[in-house]
Short mmCIF file of C-alpha atoms and ligand atoms in Angstrom, two decimals:
data_model
loop_
_atom_site.label_atom_id
_atom_site.label_comp_id
_atom_site.label_asym_id
_atom_site.label_seq_id
_atom_site.Cartn_x
_atom_site.Cartn_y
_atom_site.Cartn_z
CA GLU A 1 117.76 120.01 94.40
CA LYS A 2 119.61 116.92 95.21
CA GLY A 3 118.85 117.51 98.73
CA GLY A 4 122.51 117.60 99.84
CA PHE A 5 123.30 114.27 98.03
CA PRO A 6 126.13 114.26 95.44
CA HIS A 7 123.82 112.48 92.89
CA TYR A 8 120.22 112.15 92.19
CA MET A 9 120.64 108.36 92.33
CA LEU A 10 121.81 108.39 95.83
CA LYS A 11 119.10 110.82 96.92
CA GLU A 12 116.46 108.41 95.34
CA ILE A 13 117.91 105.40 96.98
CA TYR A 14 117.54 107.33 100.33
CA GLU A 15 113.94 108.39 99.48
CA GLN A 16 112.74 104.69 99.62
CA PRO A 17 111.36 104.46 103.01
CA TRP A 18 109.15 107.31 102.20
CA VAL A 19 108.35 106.22 98.86
CA LEU A 20 107.16 102.75 100.25
CA GLU A 21 105.04 104.74 102.64
CA ASN A 22 103.51 106.44 99.76
CA THR A 23 102.86 103.30 97.64
CA LEU A 24 101.51 101.10 100.57
CA GLY A 25 100.22 103.48 103.22
CA GLY A 26 96.75 104.38 102.39
CA ARG A 27 96.11 101.09 100.68
CA LEU A 28 96.65 98.48 103.56
CA ARG A 29 93.47 97.34 105.39
CA GLU A 30 94.91 95.15 108.13
CA GLU A 31 91.48 94.61 109.90
CA GLU A 32 89.94 93.12 106.85
CA GLY A 33 93.17 91.44 105.74
CA ASP A 34 92.95 93.02 102.19
CA VAL A 35 94.08 96.05 100.45
CA ASP A 36 92.21 98.85 98.68
CA LEU A 37 93.38 99.56 95.08
CA GLY A 38 90.34 101.27 93.98
CA LEU A 39 90.16 99.06 90.86
CA ALA A 40 87.03 98.12 89.09
CA LEU A 41 88.75 94.80 87.93
CA ASP A 42 87.22 91.61 89.22
CA PRO A 43 90.21 89.21 89.92
CA ARG A 44 87.86 86.35 89.78
CA GLU A 45 87.37 86.81 85.96
CA VAL A 46 91.00 86.80 85.22
CA GLU A 47 92.21 83.33 84.09
CA ARG A 48 95.80 84.42 83.19
CA VAL A 49 98.10 87.37 83.53
CA HIS A 50 100.58 88.61 81.02
CA MET A 51 103.42 90.84 82.56
CA VAL A 52 104.73 93.42 79.90
CA ALA A 53 107.50 95.72 80.48
CA CYS A 54 111.12 96.56 80.06
CA GLY A 55 114.51 96.62 81.90
CA THR A 56 114.10 97.14 85.71
CA ALA A 57 110.18 97.38 85.35
CA ALA A 58 110.34 93.97 83.66
CA TYR A 59 112.14 92.55 86.75
CA ALA A 60 109.48 93.92 88.89
CA GLY A 61 107.05 92.09 86.72
CA LEU A 62 108.97 88.94 87.23
CA TYR A 63 108.61 89.47 91.01
CA GLY A 64 104.87 89.82 90.35
CA LYS A 65 104.74 86.65 88.59
CA TYR A 66 106.17 84.62 91.51
CA LEU A 67 103.76 86.45 93.94
CA LEU A 68 100.58 86.24 91.89
CA GLU A 69 101.20 82.53 91.36
CA ALA A 70 101.98 81.89 95.01
CA LEU A 71 99.29 83.92 96.51
CA ALA A 72 96.59 83.87 94.04
CA ARG A 73 97.16 80.75 91.89
CA VAL A 74 96.69 82.64 88.72
CA PRO A 75 99.13 81.60 85.93
CA VAL A 76 101.30 84.39 84.74
CA GLU A 77 103.39 84.73 81.69
CA TRP A 78 106.37 87.02 81.73
CA ASP A 79 108.17 88.52 78.75
CA VAL A 80 110.19 91.70 78.08
CA ALA A 81 107.91 93.93 76.17
CA SER A 82 110.06 93.86 72.87
CA GLU A 83 109.58 90.17 72.75
CA TYR A 84 105.94 90.29 73.75
CA ARG A 85 104.85 92.58 71.05
CA TYR A 86 106.20 90.52 68.31
CA ARG A 87 105.56 86.83 69.48
CA ASP A 88 101.87 86.88 68.46
CA PRO A 89 100.89 86.12 72.20
CA VAL A 90 97.75 83.92 73.00
CA VAL A 91 95.46 86.18 74.51
CA ASP A 92 91.63 86.29 75.07
CA GLY A 93 89.09 88.30 77.00
CA LYS A 94 90.13 86.31 80.28
CA THR A 95 93.50 87.64 79.92
CA LEU A 96 94.78 90.53 82.01
CA ALA A 97 97.79 92.37 80.56
CA ILE A 98 99.72 94.36 83.18
CA ALA A 99 101.99 96.89 81.90
CA ILE A 100 104.64 98.20 84.32
CA SER A 101 106.54 101.50 83.61
CA GLN A 102 108.18 104.26 85.53
CA SER A 103 107.91 106.73 82.68
CA GLY A 104 104.68 105.43 81.09
CA GLU A 105 106.38 106.22 77.80
CA THR A 106 108.34 103.19 76.71
CA ILE A 107 107.40 102.47 73.27
CA ASP A 108 107.91 98.69 73.55
CA THR A 109 105.69 98.52 76.50
CA LEU A 110 103.01 100.79 74.91
CA GLU A 111 103.11 98.63 71.85
CA GLY A 112 102.92 95.39 73.96
CA ILE A 113 99.74 96.65 75.71
CA ARG A 114 98.25 97.80 72.43
CA GLU A 115 98.95 94.17 71.09
CA ALA A 116 97.23 92.60 74.19
CA LYS A 117 94.44 95.07 73.91
CA GLY A 118 93.85 94.41 70.29
CA LYS A 119 93.44 90.88 71.09
CA GLY A 120 90.81 91.27 73.58
CA ALA A 121 92.81 91.46 76.88
CA ARG A 122 91.84 93.67 79.89
CA THR A 123 94.66 95.95 80.59
CA LEU A 124 96.18 97.44 83.80
CA GLY A 125 99.05 99.84 84.03
CA VAL A 126 101.42 100.03 87.01
CA VAL A 127 102.85 103.33 86.34
CA ASN A 128 104.62 106.22 88.12
CA ALA A 129 104.49 109.21 85.76
CA LYS A 130 100.93 110.78 86.20
CA GLY A 131 99.08 111.17 83.05
CA SER A 132 101.72 109.53 80.80
CA SER A 133 100.83 107.89 77.51
CA LEU A 134 100.46 104.49 79.23
CA THR A 135 97.99 105.88 81.56
CA ARG A 136 95.73 106.71 78.58
CA GLU A 137 96.22 103.34 76.82
CA VAL A 138 95.09 101.06 79.58
CA ASP A 139 91.61 100.22 81.16
CA GLU A 140 92.82 101.12 84.63
CA VAL A 141 95.86 102.46 86.34
CA LEU A 142 97.52 101.55 89.66
CA TYR A 143 99.96 104.43 90.44
CA ILE A 144 103.08 103.59 92.36
CA HIS A 145 103.43 107.00 93.79
CA ALA A 146 107.30 107.11 93.79
CA GLY A 147 107.56 110.83 92.83
CA PRO A 148 109.61 112.08 90.11
CA GLU A 149 112.77 109.95 89.33
CA ILE A 150 115.57 111.88 87.82
CA GLY A 151 118.54 109.39 88.06
CA VAL A 152 118.79 107.56 84.76
CA ALA A 153 119.27 104.20 86.74
CA SER A 154 115.89 103.37 88.37
CA THR A 155 115.91 102.86 91.97
CA LYS A 156 112.84 104.02 94.03
CA ALA A 157 110.62 103.28 91.15
CA TYR A 158 111.72 99.58 91.43
CA LEU A 159 110.90 99.45 95.17
CA ALA A 160 107.50 100.98 94.54
CA MET A 161 106.82 98.47 91.73
CA LEU A 162 107.68 95.57 93.93
CA ALA A 163 105.41 97.01 96.60
CA ALA A 164 102.70 97.32 93.91
CA MET A 165 103.10 93.86 92.74
CA ALA A 166 102.66 92.67 96.55
CA LEU A 167 99.47 94.79 96.86
CA LEU A 168 98.09 93.34 93.63
CA ALA A 169 98.86 89.74 94.63
CA VAL A 170 97.23 90.22 97.93
CA ARG A 171 94.06 91.58 96.34
CA PHE A 172 94.03 88.85 93.83
CA GLY A 173 94.55 86.12 96.35
CA ARG A 174 91.85 87.44 98.72
CA ALA A 175 89.25 87.93 95.70
CA ARG A 176 90.12 84.56 94.37
CA GLY A 177 89.92 82.69 97.75
CA THR A 178 93.29 81.35 97.60
CA LEU A 179 94.67 83.69 100.56
CA SER A 180 93.10 83.39 103.78
CA ARG A 181 92.24 86.55 105.89
CA GLU A 182 94.92 85.50 108.57
CA ALA A 183 97.61 85.00 106.02
CA ALA A 184 96.94 88.36 104.27
CA GLN A 185 96.86 90.01 107.68
CA GLY A 186 100.20 88.44 108.43
CA LEU A 187 101.59 89.81 105.08
CA LEU A 188 100.15 93.25 105.56
CA ARG A 189 101.78 93.64 108.95
CA GLU A 190 105.02 92.72 107.38
CA MET A 191 104.25 95.29 104.56
CA ARG A 192 103.59 98.02 107.10
CA LYS A 193 107.15 97.48 108.49
CA LEU A 194 108.81 97.82 105.12
CA PRO A 195 109.70 101.57 105.24
CA ARG A 196 111.41 101.02 108.56
CA LEU A 197 113.31 97.97 107.60
CA VAL A 198 114.57 99.78 104.37
CA GLU A 199 115.69 102.63 106.77
CA GLU A 200 117.81 100.05 108.52
CA VAL A 201 119.29 98.68 105.30
CA LEU A 202 120.51 102.15 104.33
CA GLU A 203 122.43 102.49 107.51
CA GLN A 204 124.77 99.77 106.11
CA ARG A 205 126.13 102.05 103.43
CA PRO A 206 129.62 102.33 104.95
CA LEU A 207 129.86 98.51 104.91
CA VAL A 208 128.83 98.41 101.31
CA ALA A 209 131.23 101.08 100.49
CA HIS A 210 133.89 98.95 102.11
CA ILE A 211 132.86 95.88 99.98
CA ALA A 212 133.02 98.16 96.75
CA GLU A 213 136.54 99.20 97.58
CA LYS A 214 137.36 95.57 97.66
CA TYR A 215 135.83 94.50 94.52
CA HIS A 216 135.53 97.51 92.15
CA GLN A 217 138.58 96.42 89.95
CA ALA A 218 136.90 93.13 89.11
CA GLN A 219 136.13 92.62 85.40
CA ASP A 220 133.02 90.65 85.93
CA PHE A 221 130.44 90.06 88.70
CA LEU A 222 127.88 87.13 88.86
CA PHE A 223 124.51 87.64 90.67
CA LEU A 224 122.59 84.62 91.89
CA GLY A 225 119.16 84.19 93.43
CA ARG A 226 116.24 81.89 93.53
CA HIS A 227 112.48 82.09 93.41
CA VAL A 228 111.51 85.77 94.30
CA GLN A 229 115.05 86.65 94.76
CA THR A 230 115.79 85.74 91.07
CA PRO A 231 114.58 89.17 89.85
CA THR A 232 116.52 90.77 92.58
CA ALA A 233 119.78 89.08 91.09
CA TYR A 234 118.73 90.27 87.70
CA GLU A 235 118.21 93.82 88.91
CA GLY A 236 121.39 93.90 90.91
CA ALA A 237 123.36 93.01 87.85
CA LEU A 238 121.55 95.44 85.64
CA LYS A 239 122.30 98.35 88.11
CA LEU A 240 125.95 97.55 88.27
CA LYS A 241 126.25 97.21 84.48
CA GLU A 242 124.37 100.46 83.72
CA ILE A 243 126.34 102.71 86.15
CA SER A 244 129.71 101.11 86.51
CA TYR A 245 130.10 99.53 83.08
CA ILE A 246 131.40 96.37 84.68
CA HIS A 247 130.08 93.26 82.92
CA ALA A 248 127.51 91.64 85.23
CA GLU A 249 125.44 88.45 84.74
CA ALA A 250 122.60 87.09 86.84
CA TYR A 251 121.30 83.62 86.87
CA PRO A 252 118.72 81.77 88.84
CA ALA A 253 121.00 80.00 91.33
CA GLY A 254 119.82 76.52 90.59
CA GLU A 255 120.90 77.02 86.91
CA MET A 256 124.60 77.83 87.73
CA LYS A 257 125.79 74.08 87.25
CA HIS A 258 124.26 74.13 83.86
CA GLY A 259 126.94 76.46 82.47
CA PRO A 260 128.08 79.63 84.27
CA ILE A 261 129.81 77.76 86.91
CA ALA A 262 132.68 77.39 84.30
CA LEU A 263 133.23 81.13 84.84
CA ILE A 264 134.11 80.75 88.54
CA ASP A 265 137.49 81.57 89.66
CA GLU A 266 139.27 83.60 92.31
CA HIS A 267 138.80 86.66 90.02
CA LEU A 268 134.94 86.46 90.03
CA PRO A 269 132.94 88.03 92.75
CA VAL A 270 129.68 86.45 93.15
CA VAL A 271 126.62 88.15 94.84
CA VAL A 272 124.36 85.64 96.26
CA LEU A 273 120.98 86.44 97.59
CA ALA A 274 120.71 84.08 100.30
CA THR A 275 117.96 85.41 102.72
CA ARG A 276 115.94 82.89 104.71
CA GLY A 277 113.08 81.23 102.99
CA PRO A 278 112.10 77.86 101.65
CA LEU A 279 115.06 77.54 99.37
CA TYR A 280 117.67 78.90 101.81
CA GLU A 281 119.49 75.44 102.17
CA LYS A 282 119.75 75.11 98.38
CA THR A 283 121.22 78.51 98.15
CA LEU A 284 123.85 77.49 100.83
CA SER A 285 124.90 74.64 98.66
CA ASN A 286 125.15 76.77 95.66
CA ILE A 287 127.58 79.12 97.78
CA GLN A 288 129.43 76.10 98.65
CA GLU A 289 130.04 75.23 95.18
CA VAL A 290 131.20 78.67 94.23
CA ARG A 291 133.68 78.59 97.21
CA ALA A 292 134.89 75.10 96.11
CA ARG A 293 135.93 76.75 92.90
CA GLY A 294 137.77 79.69 94.45
CA GLY A 295 134.98 82.18 93.79
CA LYS A 296 134.53 85.13 96.19
CA VAL A 297 131.02 85.26 97.66
CA ILE A 298 129.29 88.52 98.75
CA ALA A 299 126.08 87.20 100.43
CA ILE A 300 122.88 89.16 101.09
CA ALA A 301 121.61 87.30 104.05
CA THR A 302 119.14 87.58 107.04
CA GLN A 303 120.09 89.32 110.21
CA GLY A 304 121.13 86.90 112.68
CA ASP A 305 122.35 84.36 110.25
CA GLU A 306 125.73 83.31 111.78
CA GLU A 307 126.09 80.21 109.48
CA ILE A 308 126.53 82.33 106.29
CA ALA A 309 129.41 84.32 107.75
CA LYS A 310 131.41 81.15 107.81
CA LEU A 311 130.91 80.49 104.14
CA ALA A 312 130.87 83.96 102.55
CA GLN A 313 133.88 86.32 102.19
CA ASP A 314 131.51 89.24 102.85
CA VAL A 315 127.98 89.44 104.18
CA LEU A 316 125.58 92.20 103.91
CA TYR A 317 122.62 91.64 106.36
CA VAL A 318 119.09 92.68 105.74
CA PRO A 319 116.41 92.65 108.45
CA GLU A 320 114.04 89.64 108.79
CA VAL A 321 110.74 89.91 106.95
CA HIS A 322 108.29 87.62 105.23
CA PRO A 323 110.33 85.55 102.63
CA LEU A 324 108.06 86.91 99.90
CA LEU A 325 108.76 90.36 100.75
CA ALA A 326 112.50 89.84 101.16
CA PRO A 327 113.31 91.16 97.66
CA ILE A 328 112.12 94.63 98.80
CA VAL A 329 114.71 94.97 101.50
CA SER A 330 117.36 92.90 99.66
CA VAL A 331 117.73 95.04 96.49
CA VAL A 332 118.70 98.25 98.57
CA PRO A 333 122.35 96.98 99.22
CA LEU A 334 122.61 96.02 95.59
CA GLN A 335 121.70 99.47 94.57
CA LEU A 336 124.22 100.89 97.10
CA LEU A 337 126.82 98.53 95.78
CA ALA A 338 126.36 99.63 92.16
CA TYR A 339 126.45 103.19 93.30
CA GLU A 340 129.60 102.89 95.30
CA VAL A 341 131.45 100.98 92.67
CA ALA A 342 130.46 103.50 89.94
CA VAL A 343 131.65 106.42 92.02
CA LEU A 344 134.95 104.66 92.93
CA LEU A 345 135.42 104.10 89.23
CA GLY A 346 134.63 107.86 88.39
CA ARG A 347 131.60 107.17 86.37
CA ASP A 348 128.82 109.52 85.69
CA VAL A 349 126.23 108.02 87.84
CA ASP A 350 123.24 109.99 87.16
CA GLN A 351 123.85 110.14 83.23
CA PRO A 352 125.42 106.84 82.30
CA ARG A 353 126.67 106.55 78.72
CA ASN A 354 124.35 105.53 76.07
CA LEU A 355 121.37 105.47 78.20
CA ALA A 356 118.18 107.57 78.28
CA LYS A 357 115.77 107.85 81.11
CA SER A 358 112.95 106.87 78.84
CA VAL A 359 113.20 104.84 75.68
CA THR A 360 110.53 106.20 73.26
CA VAL A 361 112.01 104.81 70.06
CA GLU A 362 112.18 101.22 69.24
C1 F6R B 1 117.07 100.65 84.51
C2 F6R B 1 116.28 101.54 83.64
C3 F6R B 1 115.72 100.87 82.35
C4 F6R B 1 114.27 101.13 82.47
C5 F6R B 1 113.45 100.59 81.35
C6 F6R B 1 111.96 100.80 81.44
O1 F6R B 1 117.65 101.41 85.52
O2 F6R B 1 116.11 102.63 83.96
O3 F6R B 1 115.93 99.59 82.26
O4 F6R B 1 113.76 100.51 83.73
O5 F6R B 1 113.86 101.41 80.13
O6 F6R B 1 111.58 102.18 81.74
P1 F6R B 1 110.20 102.49 82.20
O7 F6R B 1 109.90 101.89 83.61
O8 F6R B 1 109.95 103.92 82.17
O9 F6R B 1 109.19 101.83 81.16
#
């Protein structure tokens, strides 16, 4: 049932091209420059969005915040659900609370959405598990169609959630008049390519395994990214922690000099999301700062970027894609890195200690 793979996690990582096809496939309308999500909700009636989720799903929500703000100019608040539910959020009838969940059973997420609903918000669930509790709590559901996820560490559900966030942002942008038809068409063409691009990334597994071999004895890892790649950094660090038990921290790269830079020495591998985009040059300076202090840099960079190879010890290339979609291809090598490191350390990849697939108690 693992389809010839040694672990569910690896099988699920390899299913990702197909999963993206499922999440996006029938919904893209290139001609019109729009997407069809089958939702009754009118994005023009939404004045603010609250993202509510936990763990990996929360990082997908953070990506959604960047995208919705960039493409639809709607203000988005983002919290982990365990904070949201107790912070007495300011909510009204023009608030859309979006809960994101693979299982649809995470108690904090369910309670967060109940809190928003109780205060008059409209609610949308971005969910994988059909008929789960969350789908019954929300006004409407956008299924991510990732198929059953068995590995405790979430991989394919994350990619599908990111794709769902991109779909939502395009729909909101079009409905609210902040995204032109041409710009949307450009994005949709790029989205259509994603399954194939992820396929290409998966071919890099031998190189990822080589990098894992080099660094798997490290005590700590630092992950850095900016803008849409900030959630990618968080997710990369979470995956590594969860299944290898190596301590990993993630920071928005620009925040590094406000503290974490003190950690950097020759023993600290620093994974930097350095794909091409508006903040590329800034990220290069962050890499230089790490190198100047002896840190080892593993860069995730855009195919064809020669410059980065001169700065970083190791480079994992991902295919070129619209900068707002880069997280969808960039997280894949980080999933593989966590996997390869965990296997080298002899960890139980599919059943990491202390973790449950769905957290139904507080
Ligand atoms: C990470 C992981 C957890 C879940 C979190 C939310 O690999 O599995 O962080 O993402 O518990 O779970 P769902 O999406 O089911 O609400």
